[in-house]
JSON list of N, CA and C in Angstrom, two decimals:
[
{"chain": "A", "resi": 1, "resn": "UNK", "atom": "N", "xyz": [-19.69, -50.48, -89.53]},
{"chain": "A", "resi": 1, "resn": "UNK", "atom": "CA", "xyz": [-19.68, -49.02, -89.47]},
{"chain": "A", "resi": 1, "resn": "UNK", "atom": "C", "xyz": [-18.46, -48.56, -88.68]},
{"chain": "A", "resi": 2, "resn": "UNK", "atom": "N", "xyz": [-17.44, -47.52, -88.85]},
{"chain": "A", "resi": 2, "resn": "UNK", "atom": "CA", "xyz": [-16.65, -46.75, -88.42]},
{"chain": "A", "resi": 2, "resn": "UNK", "atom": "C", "xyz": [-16.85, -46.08, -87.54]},
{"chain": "A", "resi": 3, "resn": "UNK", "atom": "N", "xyz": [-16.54, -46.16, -86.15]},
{"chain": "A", "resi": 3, "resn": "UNK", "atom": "CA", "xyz": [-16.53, -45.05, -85.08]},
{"chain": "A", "resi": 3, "resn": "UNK", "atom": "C", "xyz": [-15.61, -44.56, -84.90]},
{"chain": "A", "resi": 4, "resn": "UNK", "atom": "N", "xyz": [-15.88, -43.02, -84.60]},
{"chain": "A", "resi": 4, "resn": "UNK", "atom": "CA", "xyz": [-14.50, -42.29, -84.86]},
{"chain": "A", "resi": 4, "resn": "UNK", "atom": "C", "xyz": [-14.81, -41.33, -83.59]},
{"chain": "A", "resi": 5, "resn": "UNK", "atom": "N", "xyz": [-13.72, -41.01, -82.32]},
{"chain": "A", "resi": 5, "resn": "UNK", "atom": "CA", "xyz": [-13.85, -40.37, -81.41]},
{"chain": "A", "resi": 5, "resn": "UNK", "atom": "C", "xyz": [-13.68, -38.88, -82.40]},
{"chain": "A", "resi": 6, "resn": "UNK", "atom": "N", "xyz": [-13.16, -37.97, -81.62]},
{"chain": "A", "resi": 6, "resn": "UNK", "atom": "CA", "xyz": [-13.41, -36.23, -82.14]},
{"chain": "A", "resi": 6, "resn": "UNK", "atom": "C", "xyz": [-11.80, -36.44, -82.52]},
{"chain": "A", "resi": 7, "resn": "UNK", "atom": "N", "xyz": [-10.83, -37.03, -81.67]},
{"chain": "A", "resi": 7, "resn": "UNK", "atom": "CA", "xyz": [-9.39, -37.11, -82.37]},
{"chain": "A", "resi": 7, "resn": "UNK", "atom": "C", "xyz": [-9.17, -37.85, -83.47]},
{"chain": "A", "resi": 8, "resn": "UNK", "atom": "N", "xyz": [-9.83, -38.62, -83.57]},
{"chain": "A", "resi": 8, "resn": "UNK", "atom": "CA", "xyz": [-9.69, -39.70, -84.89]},
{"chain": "A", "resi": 8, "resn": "UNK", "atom": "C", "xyz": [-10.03, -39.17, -85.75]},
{"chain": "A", "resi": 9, "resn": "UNK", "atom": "N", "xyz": [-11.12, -38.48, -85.88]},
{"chain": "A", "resi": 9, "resn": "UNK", "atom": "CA", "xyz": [-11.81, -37.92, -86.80]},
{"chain": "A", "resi": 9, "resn": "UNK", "atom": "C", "xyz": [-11.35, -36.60, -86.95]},
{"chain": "A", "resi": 10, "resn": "UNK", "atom": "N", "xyz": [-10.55, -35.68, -86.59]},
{"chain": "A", "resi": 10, "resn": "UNK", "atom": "CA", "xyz": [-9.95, -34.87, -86.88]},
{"chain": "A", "resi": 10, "resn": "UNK", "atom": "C", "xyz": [-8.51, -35.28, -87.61]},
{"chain": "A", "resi": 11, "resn": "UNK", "atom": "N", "xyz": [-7.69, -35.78, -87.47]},
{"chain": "A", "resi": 11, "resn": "UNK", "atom": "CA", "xyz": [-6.61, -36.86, -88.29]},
{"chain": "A", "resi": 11, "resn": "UNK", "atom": "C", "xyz": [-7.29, -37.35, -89.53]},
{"chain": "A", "resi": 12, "resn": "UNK", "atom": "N", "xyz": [-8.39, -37.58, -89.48]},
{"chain": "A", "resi": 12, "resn": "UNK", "atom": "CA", "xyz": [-8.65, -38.64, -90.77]},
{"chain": "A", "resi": 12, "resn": "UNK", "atom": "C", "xyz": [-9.23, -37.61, -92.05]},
{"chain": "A", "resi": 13, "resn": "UNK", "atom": "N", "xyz": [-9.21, -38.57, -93.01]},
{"chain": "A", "resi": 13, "resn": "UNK", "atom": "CA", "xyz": [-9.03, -37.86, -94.33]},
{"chain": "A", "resi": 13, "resn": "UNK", "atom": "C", "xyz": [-10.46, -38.55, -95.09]},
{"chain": "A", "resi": 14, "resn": "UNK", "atom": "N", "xyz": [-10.84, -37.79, -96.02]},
{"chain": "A", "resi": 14, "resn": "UNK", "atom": "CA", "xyz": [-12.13, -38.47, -96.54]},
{"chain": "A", "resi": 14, "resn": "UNK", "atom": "C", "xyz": [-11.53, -38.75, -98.29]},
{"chain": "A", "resi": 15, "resn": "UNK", "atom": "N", "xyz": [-11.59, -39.96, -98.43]},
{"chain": "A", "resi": 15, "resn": "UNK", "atom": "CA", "xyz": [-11.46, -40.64, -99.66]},
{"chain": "A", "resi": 15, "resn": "UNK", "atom": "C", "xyz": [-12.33, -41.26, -100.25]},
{"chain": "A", "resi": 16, "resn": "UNK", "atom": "N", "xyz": [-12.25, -41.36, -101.63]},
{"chain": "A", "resi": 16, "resn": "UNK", "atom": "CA", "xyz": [-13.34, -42.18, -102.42]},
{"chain": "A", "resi": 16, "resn": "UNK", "atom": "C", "xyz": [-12.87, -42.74, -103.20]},
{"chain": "A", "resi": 17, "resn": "UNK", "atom": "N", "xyz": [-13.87, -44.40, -102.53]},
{"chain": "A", "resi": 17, "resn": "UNK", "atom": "CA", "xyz": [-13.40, -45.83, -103.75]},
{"chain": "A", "resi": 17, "resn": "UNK", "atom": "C", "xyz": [-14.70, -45.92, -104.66]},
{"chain": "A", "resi": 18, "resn": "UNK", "atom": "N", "xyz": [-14.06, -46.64, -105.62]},
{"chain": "A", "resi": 18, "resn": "UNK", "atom": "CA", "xyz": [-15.34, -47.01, -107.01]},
{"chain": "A", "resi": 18, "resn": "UNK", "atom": "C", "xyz": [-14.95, -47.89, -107.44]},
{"chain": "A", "resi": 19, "resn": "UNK", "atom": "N", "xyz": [-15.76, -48.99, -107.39]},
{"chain": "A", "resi": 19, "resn": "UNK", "atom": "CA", "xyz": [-15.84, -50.42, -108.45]},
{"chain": "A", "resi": 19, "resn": "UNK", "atom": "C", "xyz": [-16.49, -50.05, -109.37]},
{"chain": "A", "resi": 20, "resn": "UNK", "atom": "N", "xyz": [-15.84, -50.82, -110.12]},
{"chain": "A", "resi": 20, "resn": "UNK", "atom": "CA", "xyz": [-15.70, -50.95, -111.48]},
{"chain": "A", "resi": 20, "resn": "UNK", "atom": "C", "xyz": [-16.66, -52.46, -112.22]},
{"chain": "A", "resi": 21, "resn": "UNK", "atom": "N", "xyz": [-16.86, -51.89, -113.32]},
{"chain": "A", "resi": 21, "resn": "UNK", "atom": "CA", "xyz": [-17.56, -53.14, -113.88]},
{"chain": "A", "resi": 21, "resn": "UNK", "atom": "C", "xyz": [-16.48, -53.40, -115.14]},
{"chain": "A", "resi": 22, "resn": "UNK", "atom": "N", "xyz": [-17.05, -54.90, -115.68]},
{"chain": "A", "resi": 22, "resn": "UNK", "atom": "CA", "xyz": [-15.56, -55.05, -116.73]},
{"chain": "A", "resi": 22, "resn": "UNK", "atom": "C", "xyz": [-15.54, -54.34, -117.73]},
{"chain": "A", "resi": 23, "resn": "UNK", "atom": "N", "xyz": [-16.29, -53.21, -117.83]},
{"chain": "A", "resi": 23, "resn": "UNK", "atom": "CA", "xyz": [-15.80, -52.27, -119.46]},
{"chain": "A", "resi": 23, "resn": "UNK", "atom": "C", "xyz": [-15.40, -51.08, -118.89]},
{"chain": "A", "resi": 24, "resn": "UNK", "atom": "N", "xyz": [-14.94, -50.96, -117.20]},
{"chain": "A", "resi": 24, "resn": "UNK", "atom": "CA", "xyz": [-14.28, -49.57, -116.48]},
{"chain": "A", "resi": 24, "resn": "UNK", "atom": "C", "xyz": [-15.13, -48.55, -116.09]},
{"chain": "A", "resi": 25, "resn": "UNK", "atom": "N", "xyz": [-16.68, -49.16, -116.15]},
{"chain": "A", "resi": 25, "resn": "UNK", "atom": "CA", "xyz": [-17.61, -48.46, -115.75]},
{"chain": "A", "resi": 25, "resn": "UNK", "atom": "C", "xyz": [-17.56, -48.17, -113.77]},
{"chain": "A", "resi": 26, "resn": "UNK", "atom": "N", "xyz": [-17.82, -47.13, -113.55]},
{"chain": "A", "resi": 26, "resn": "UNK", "atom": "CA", "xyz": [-18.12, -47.00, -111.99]},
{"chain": "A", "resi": 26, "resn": "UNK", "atom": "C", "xyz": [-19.51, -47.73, -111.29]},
{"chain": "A", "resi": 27, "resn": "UNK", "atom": "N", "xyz": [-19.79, -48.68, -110.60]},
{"chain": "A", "resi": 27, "resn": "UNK", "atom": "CA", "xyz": [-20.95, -49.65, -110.45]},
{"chain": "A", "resi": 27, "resn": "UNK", "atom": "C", "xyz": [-21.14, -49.00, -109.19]},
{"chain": "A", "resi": 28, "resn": "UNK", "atom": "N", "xyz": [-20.56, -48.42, -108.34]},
{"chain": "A", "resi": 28, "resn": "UNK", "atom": "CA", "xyz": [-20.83, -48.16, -107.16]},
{"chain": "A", "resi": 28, "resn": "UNK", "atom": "C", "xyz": [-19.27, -47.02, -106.16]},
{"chain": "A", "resi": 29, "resn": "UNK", "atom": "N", "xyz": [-19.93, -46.61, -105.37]},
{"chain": "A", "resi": 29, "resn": "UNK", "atom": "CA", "xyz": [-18.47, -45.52, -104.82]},
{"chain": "A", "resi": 29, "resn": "UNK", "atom": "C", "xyz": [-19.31, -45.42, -103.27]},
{"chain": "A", "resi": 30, "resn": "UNK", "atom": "N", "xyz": [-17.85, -44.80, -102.46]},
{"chain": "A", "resi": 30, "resn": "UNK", "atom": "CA", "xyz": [-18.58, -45.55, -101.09]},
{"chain": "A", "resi": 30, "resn": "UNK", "atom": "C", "xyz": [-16.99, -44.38, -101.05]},
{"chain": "A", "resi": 31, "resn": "UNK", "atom": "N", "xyz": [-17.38, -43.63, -99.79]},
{"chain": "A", "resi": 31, "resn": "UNK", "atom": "CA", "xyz": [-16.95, -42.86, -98.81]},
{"chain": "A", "resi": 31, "resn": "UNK", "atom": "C", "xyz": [-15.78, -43.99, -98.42]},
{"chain": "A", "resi": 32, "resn": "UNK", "atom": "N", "xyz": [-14.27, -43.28, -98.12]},
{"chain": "A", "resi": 32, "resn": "UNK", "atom": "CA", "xyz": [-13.63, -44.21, -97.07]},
{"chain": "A", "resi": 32, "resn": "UNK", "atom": "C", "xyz": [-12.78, -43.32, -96.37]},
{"chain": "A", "resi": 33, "resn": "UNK", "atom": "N", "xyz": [-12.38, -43.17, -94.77]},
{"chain": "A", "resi": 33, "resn": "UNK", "atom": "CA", "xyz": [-12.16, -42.57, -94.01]},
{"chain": "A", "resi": 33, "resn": "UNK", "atom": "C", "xyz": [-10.59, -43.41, -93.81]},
{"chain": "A", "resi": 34, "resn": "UNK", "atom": "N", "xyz": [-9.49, -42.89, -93.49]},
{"chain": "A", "resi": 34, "resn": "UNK", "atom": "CA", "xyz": [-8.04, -42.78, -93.45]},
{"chain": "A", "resi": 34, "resn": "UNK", "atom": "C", "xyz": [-7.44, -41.87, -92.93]},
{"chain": "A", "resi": 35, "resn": "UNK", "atom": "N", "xyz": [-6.19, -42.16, -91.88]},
{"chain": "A", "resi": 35, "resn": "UNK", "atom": "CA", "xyz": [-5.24, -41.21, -91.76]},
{"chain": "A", "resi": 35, "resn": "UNK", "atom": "C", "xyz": [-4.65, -40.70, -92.82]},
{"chain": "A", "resi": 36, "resn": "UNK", "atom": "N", "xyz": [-4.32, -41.52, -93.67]},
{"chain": "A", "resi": 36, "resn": "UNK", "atom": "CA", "xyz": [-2.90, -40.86, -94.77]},
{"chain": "A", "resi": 36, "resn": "UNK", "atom": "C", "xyz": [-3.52, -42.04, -95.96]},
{"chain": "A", "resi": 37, "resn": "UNK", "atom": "N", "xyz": [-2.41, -41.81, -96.66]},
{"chain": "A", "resi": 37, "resn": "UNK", "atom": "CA", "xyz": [-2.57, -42.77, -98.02]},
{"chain": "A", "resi": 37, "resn": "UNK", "atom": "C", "xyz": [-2.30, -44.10, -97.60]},
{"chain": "A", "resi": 38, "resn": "UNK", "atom": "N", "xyz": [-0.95, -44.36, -97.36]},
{"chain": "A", "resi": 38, "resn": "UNK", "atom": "CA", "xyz": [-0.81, -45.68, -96.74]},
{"chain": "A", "resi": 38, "resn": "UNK", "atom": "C", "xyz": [-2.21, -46.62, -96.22]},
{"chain": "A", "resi": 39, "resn": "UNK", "atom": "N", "xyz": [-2.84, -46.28, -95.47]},
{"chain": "A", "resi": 39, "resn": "UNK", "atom": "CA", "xyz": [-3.58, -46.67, -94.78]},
{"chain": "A", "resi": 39, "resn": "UNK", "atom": "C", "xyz": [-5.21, -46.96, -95.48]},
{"chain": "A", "resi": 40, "resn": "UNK", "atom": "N", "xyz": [-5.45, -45.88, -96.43]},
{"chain": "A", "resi": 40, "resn": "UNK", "atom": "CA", "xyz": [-6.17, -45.88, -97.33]},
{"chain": "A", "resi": 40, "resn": "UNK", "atom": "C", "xyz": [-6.51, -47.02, -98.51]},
{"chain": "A", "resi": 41, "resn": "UNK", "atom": "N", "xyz": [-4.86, -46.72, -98.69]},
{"chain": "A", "resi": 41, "resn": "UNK", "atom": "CA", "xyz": [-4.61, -48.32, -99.87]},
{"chain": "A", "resi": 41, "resn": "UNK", "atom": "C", "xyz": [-4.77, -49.23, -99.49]},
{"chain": "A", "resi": 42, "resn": "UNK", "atom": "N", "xyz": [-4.14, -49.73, -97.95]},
{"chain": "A", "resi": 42, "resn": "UNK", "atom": "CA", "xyz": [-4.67, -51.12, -97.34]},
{"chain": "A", "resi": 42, "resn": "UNK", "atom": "C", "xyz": [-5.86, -51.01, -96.97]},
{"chain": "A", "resi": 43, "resn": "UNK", "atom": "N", "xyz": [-6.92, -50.58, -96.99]},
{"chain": "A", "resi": 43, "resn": "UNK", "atom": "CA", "xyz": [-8.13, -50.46, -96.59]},
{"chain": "A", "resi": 43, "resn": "UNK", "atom": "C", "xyz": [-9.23, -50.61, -98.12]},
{"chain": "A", "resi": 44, "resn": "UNK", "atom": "N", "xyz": [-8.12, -49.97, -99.40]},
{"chain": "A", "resi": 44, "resn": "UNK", "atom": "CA", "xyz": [-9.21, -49.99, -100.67]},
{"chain": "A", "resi": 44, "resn": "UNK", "atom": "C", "xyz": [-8.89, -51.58, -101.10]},
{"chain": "A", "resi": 45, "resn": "UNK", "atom": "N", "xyz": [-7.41, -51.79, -100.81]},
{"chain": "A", "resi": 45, "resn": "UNK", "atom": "CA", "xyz": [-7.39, -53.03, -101.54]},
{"chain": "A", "resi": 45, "resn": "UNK", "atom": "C", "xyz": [-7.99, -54.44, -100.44]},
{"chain": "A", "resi": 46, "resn": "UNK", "atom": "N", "xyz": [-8.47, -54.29, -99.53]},
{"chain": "A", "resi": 46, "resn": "UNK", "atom": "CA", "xyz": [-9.28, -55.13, -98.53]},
{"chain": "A", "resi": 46, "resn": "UNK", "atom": "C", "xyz": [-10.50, -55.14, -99.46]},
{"chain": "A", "resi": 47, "resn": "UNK", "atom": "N", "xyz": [-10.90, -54.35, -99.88]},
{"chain": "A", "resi": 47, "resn": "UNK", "atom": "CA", "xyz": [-12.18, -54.31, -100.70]},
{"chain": "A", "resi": 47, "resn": "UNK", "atom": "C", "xyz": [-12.62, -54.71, -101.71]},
{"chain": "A", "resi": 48, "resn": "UNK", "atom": "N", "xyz": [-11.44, -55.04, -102.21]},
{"chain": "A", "resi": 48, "resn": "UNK", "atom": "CA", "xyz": [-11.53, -55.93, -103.81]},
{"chain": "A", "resi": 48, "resn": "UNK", "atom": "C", "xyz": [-11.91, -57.26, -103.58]},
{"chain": "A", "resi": 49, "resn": "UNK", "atom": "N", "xyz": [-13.01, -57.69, -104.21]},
{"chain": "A", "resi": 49, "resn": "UNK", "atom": "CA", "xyz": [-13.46, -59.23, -104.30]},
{"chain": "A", "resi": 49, "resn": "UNK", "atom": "C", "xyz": [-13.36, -59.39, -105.61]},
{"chain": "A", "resi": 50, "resn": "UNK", "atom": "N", "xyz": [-14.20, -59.24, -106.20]},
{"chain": "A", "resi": 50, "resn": "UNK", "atom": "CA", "xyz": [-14.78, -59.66, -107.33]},
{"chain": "A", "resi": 50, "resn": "UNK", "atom": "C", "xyz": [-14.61, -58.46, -108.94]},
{"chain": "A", "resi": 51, "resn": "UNK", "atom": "N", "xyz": [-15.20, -57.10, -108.55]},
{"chain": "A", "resi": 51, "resn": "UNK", "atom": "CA", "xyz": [-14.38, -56.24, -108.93]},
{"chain": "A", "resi": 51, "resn": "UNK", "atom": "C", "xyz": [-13.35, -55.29, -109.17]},
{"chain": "A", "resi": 52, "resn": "UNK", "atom": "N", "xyz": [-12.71, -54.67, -109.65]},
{"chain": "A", "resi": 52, "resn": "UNK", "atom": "CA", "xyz": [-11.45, -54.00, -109.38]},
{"chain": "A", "resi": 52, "resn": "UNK", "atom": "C", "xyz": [-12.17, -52.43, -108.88]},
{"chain": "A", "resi": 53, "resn": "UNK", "atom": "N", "xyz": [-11.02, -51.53, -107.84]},
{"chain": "A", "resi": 53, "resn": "UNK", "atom": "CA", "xyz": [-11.24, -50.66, -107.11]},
{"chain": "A", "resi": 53, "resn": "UNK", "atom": "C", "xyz": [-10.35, -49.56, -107.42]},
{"chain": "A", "resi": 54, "resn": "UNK", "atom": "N", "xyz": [-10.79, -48.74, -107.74]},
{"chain": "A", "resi": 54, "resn": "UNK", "atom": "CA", "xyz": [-10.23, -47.60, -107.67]},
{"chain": "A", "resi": 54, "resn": "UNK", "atom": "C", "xyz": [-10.19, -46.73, -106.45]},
{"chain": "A", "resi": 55, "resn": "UNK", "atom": "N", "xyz": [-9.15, -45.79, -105.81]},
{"chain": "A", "resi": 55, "resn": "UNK", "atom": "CA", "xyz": [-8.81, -44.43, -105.16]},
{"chain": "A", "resi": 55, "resn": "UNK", "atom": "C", "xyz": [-8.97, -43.48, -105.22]},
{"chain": "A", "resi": 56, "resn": "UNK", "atom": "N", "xyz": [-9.27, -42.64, -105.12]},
{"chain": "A", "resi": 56, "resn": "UNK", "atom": "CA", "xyz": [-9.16, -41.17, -105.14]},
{"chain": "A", "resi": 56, "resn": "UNK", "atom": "C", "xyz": [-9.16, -40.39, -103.83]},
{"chain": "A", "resi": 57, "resn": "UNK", "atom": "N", "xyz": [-8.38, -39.30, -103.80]},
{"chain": "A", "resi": 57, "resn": "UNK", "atom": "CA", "xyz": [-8.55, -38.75, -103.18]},
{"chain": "A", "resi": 57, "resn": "UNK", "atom": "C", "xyz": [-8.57, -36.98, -103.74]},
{"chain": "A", "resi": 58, "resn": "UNK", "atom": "N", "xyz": [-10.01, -36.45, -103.50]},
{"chain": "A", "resi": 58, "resn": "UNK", "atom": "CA", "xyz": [-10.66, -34.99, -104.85]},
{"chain": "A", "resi": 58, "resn": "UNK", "atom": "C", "xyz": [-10.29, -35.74, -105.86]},
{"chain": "A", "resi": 59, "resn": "UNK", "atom": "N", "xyz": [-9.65, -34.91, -106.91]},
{"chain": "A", "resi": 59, "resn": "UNK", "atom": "CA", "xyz": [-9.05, -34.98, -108.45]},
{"chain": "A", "resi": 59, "resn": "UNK", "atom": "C", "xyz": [-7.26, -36.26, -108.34]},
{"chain": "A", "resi": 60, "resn": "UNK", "atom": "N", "xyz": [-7.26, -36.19, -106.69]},
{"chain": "A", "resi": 60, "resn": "UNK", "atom": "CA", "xyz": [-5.48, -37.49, -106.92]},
{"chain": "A", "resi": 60, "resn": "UNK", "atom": "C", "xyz": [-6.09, -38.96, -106.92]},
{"chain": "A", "resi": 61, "resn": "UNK", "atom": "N", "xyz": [-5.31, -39.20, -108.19]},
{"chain": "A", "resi": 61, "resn": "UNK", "atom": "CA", "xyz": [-5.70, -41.03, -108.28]},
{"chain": "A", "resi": 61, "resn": "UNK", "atom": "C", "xyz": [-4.51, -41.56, -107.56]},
{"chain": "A", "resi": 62, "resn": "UNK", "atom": "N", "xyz": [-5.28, -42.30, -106.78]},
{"chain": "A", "resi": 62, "resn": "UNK", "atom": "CA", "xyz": [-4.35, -43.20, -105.82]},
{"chain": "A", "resi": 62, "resn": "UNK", "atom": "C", "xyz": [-3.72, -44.34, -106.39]},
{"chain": "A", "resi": 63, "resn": "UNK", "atom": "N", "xyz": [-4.75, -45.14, -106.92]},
{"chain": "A", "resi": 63, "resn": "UNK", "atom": "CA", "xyz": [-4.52, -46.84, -107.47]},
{"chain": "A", "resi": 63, "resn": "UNK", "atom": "C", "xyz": [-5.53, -47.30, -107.64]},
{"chain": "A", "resi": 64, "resn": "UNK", "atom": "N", "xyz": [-5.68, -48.14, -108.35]},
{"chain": "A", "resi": 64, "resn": "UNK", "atom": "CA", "xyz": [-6.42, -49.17, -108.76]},
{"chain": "A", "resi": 64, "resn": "UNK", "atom": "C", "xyz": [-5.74, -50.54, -108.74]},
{"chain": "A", "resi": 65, "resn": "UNK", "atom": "N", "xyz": [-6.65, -51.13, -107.81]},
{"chain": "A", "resi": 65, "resn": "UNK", "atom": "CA", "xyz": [-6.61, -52.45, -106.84]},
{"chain": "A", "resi": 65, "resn": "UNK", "atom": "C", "xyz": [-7.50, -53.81, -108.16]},
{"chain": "A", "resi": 66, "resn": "UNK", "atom": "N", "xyz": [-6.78, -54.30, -108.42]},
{"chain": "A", "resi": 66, "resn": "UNK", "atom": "CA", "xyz": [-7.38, -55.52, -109.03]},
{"chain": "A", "resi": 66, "resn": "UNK", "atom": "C", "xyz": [-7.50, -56.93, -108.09]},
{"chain": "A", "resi": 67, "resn": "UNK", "atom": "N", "xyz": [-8.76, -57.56, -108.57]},
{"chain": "A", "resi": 67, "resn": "UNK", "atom": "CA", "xyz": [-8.97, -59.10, -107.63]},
{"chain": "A", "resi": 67, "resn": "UNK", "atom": "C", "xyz": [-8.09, -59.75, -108.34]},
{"chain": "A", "resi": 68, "resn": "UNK", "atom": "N", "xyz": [-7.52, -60.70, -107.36]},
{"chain": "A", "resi": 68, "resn": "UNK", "atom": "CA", "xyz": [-6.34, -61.63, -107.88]},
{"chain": "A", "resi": 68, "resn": "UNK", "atom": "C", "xyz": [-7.27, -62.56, -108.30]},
{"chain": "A", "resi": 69, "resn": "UNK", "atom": "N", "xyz": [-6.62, -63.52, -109.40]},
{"chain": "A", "resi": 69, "resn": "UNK", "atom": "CA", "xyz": [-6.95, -64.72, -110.01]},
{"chain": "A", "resi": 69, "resn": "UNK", "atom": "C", "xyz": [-6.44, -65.64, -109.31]},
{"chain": "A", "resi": 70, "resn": "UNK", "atom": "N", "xyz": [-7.72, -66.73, -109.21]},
{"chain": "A", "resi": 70, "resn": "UNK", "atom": "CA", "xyz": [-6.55, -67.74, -108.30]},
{"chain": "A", "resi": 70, "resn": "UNK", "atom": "C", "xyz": [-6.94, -69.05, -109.55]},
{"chain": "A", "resi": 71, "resn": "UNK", "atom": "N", "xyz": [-5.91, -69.69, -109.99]},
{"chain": "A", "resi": 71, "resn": "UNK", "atom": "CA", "xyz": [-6.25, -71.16, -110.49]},
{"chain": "A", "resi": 71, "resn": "UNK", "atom": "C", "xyz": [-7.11, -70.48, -111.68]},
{"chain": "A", "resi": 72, "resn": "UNK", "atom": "N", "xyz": [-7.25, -72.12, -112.52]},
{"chain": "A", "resi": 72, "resn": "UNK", "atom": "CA", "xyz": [-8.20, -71.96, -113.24]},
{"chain": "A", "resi": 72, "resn": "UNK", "atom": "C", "xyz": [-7.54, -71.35, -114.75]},
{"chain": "A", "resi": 73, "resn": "UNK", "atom": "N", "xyz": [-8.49, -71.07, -115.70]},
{"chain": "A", "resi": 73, "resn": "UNK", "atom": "CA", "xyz": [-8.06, -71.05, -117.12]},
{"chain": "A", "resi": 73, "resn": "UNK", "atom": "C", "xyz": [-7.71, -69.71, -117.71]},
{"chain": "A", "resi": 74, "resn": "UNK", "atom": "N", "xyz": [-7.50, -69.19, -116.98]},
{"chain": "A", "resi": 74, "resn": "UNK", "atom": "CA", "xyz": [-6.34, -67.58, -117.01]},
{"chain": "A", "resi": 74, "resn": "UNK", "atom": "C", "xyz": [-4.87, -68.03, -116.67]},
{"chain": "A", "resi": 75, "resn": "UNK", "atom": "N", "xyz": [-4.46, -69.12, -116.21]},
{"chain": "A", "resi": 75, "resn": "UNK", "atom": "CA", "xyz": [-2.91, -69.13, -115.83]},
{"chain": "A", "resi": 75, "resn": "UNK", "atom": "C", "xyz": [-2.64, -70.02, -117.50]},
{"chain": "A", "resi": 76, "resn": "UNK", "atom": "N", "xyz": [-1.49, -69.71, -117.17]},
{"chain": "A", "resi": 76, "resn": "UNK", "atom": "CA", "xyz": [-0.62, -70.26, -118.96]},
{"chain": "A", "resi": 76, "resn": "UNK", "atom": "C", "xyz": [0.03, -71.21, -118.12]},
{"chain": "A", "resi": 77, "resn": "UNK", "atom": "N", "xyz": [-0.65, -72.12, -118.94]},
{"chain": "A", "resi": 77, "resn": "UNK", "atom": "CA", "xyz": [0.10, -73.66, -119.27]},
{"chain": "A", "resi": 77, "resn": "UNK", "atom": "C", "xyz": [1.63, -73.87, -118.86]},
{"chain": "A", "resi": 78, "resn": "UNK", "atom": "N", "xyz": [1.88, -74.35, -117.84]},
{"chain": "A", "resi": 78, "resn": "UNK", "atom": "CA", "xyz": [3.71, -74.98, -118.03]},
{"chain": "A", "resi": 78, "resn": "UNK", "atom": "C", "xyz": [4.15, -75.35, -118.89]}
]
């Protein structure tokens, strides 16, 4: 959980992330608190495991954060 004194929380900005399921469906969205964008993005893309994450902030799309592939039968052959 986020604790935020009365200065922090006056600076900070209220954003919203949403995972995604694999046909781009929204599975879930979750409040995220930020100074600025910068800070936002490293905080949405911390969040990516398994599904990919979207940004917003109101109606501005930030990014969409995809889980990296590691290994395995998605990499092309040498």
């Amino acid at each position: 959980m986020l604790a935020l004194d009365a200065e922090t929380a006056h600076r900070s900005r209220a954003y919203r992330t949403f995972r995604l399921d694999r046909a781009g469906r929204v599975r879930a969205a979750e409040i995220l608190s930020a100074e600025d964008d910068t800070q936002a993005r490293r905080r949405a893309r911390a969040m990516v495991q398994r599904d990919p994450i979207e940004l917003w902030e109101r109606t501005r799309f930030l990014g969409r954060f995809e889980p990296v592939v590691q290994g395995g039968a998605d990499r092309p052959a040498p």
